[in-house]
Coordinates of C-alpha atoms in Angstrom, one line a residue:
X1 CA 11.9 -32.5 -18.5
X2 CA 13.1 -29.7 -16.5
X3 CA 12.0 -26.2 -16.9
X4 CA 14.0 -23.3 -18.8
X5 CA 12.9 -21.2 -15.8
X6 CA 13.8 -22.0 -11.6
X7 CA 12.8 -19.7 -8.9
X8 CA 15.7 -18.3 -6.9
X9 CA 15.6 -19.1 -3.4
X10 CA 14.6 -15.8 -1.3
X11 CA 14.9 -16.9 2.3
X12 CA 17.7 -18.4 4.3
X13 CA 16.0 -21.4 7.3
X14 CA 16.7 -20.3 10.4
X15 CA 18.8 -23.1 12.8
X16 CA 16.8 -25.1 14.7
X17 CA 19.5 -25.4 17.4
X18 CA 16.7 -24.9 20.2
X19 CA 13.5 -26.3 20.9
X20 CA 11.8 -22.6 21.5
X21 CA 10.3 -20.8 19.1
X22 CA 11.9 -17.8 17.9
X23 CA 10.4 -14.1 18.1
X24 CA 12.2 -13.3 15.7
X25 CA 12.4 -16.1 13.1
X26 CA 11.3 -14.0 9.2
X27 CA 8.9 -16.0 7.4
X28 CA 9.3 -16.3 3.2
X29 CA 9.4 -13.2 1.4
X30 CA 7.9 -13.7 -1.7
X31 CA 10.3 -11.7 -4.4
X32 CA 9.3 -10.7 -8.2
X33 CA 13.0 -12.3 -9.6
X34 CA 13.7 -15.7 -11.5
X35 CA 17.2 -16.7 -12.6
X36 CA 16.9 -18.6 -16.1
X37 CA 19.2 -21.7 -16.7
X38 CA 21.3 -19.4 -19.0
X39 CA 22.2 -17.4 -15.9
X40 CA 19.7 -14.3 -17.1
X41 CA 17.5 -12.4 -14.7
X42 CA 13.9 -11.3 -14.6
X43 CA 12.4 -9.2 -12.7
X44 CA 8.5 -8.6 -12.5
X45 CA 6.3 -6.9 -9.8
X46 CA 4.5 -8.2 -7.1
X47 CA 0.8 -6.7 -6.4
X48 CA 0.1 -5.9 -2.8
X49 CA -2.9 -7.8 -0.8
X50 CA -5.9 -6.3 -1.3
X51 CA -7.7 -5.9 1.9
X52 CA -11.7 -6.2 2.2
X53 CA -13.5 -2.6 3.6
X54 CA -16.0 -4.6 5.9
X55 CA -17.6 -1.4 7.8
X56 CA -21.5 -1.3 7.9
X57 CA -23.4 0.8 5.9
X58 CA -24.0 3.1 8.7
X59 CA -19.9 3.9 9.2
X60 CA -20.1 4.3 5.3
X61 CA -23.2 6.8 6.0
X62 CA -21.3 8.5 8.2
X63 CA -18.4 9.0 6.9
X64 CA -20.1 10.7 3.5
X65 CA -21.3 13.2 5.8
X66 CA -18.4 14.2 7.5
X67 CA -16.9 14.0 4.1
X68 CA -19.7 16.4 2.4
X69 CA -19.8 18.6 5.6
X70 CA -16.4 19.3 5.3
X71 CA -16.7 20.3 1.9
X72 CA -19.3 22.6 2.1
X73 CA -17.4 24.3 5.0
X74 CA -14.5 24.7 2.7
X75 CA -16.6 26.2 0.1
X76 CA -18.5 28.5 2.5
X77 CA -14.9 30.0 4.1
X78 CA -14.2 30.3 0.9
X79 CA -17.0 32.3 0.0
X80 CA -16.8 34.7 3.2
X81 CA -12.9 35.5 2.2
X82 CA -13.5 36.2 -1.3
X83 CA -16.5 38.4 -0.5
X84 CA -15.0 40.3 1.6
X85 CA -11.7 41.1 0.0
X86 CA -11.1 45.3 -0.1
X87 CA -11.5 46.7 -3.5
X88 CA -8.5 47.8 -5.4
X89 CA -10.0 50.0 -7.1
X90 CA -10.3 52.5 -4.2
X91 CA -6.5 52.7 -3.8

């Protein structure tokens, strides 16, 4: 029984006329599109690779700090141009 459904083929093979490998052969790009046996197209998405954050908890530490630091060095400029703003009411 064949399927109502077949995947459309998304790479071409590169020749293998030569015996070296090739720097710049492409490897299979996975696409998000099927072509029913009717002709009709779907198209879905394709989720990216999720990549694992494997710094220590030190790095992690770290950066917090820097990240907190930086804050409060926003909120303190902040503070010093506000404060120091002339008065309107003067003019």
């Amino acid at each position: 029984m064949s399927s109502a459904f077949m995947q459309t083929p998304t790479f071409l093979k590169a020749s293998t006329a030569s015996s070296t490998t090739n720097l710049f052969e492409k490897k299979p790009v996975e696409r998000g599109v099927s072509i029913d046996q009717d002709g009709k197209s779907n198209i879905w998405a394709i989720e990216p690779k999720v990549e694992v954050d494997s710094s220590s908890n030190e790095e992690k530490v770290k950066k917090g700090l820097l990240a907190v630091g930086g804050l409060g060095l926003a909120v303190v400029g902040a503070g010093l141009i506000l404060t120091n703003l002339p008065n309107m009411d003067n003019y």
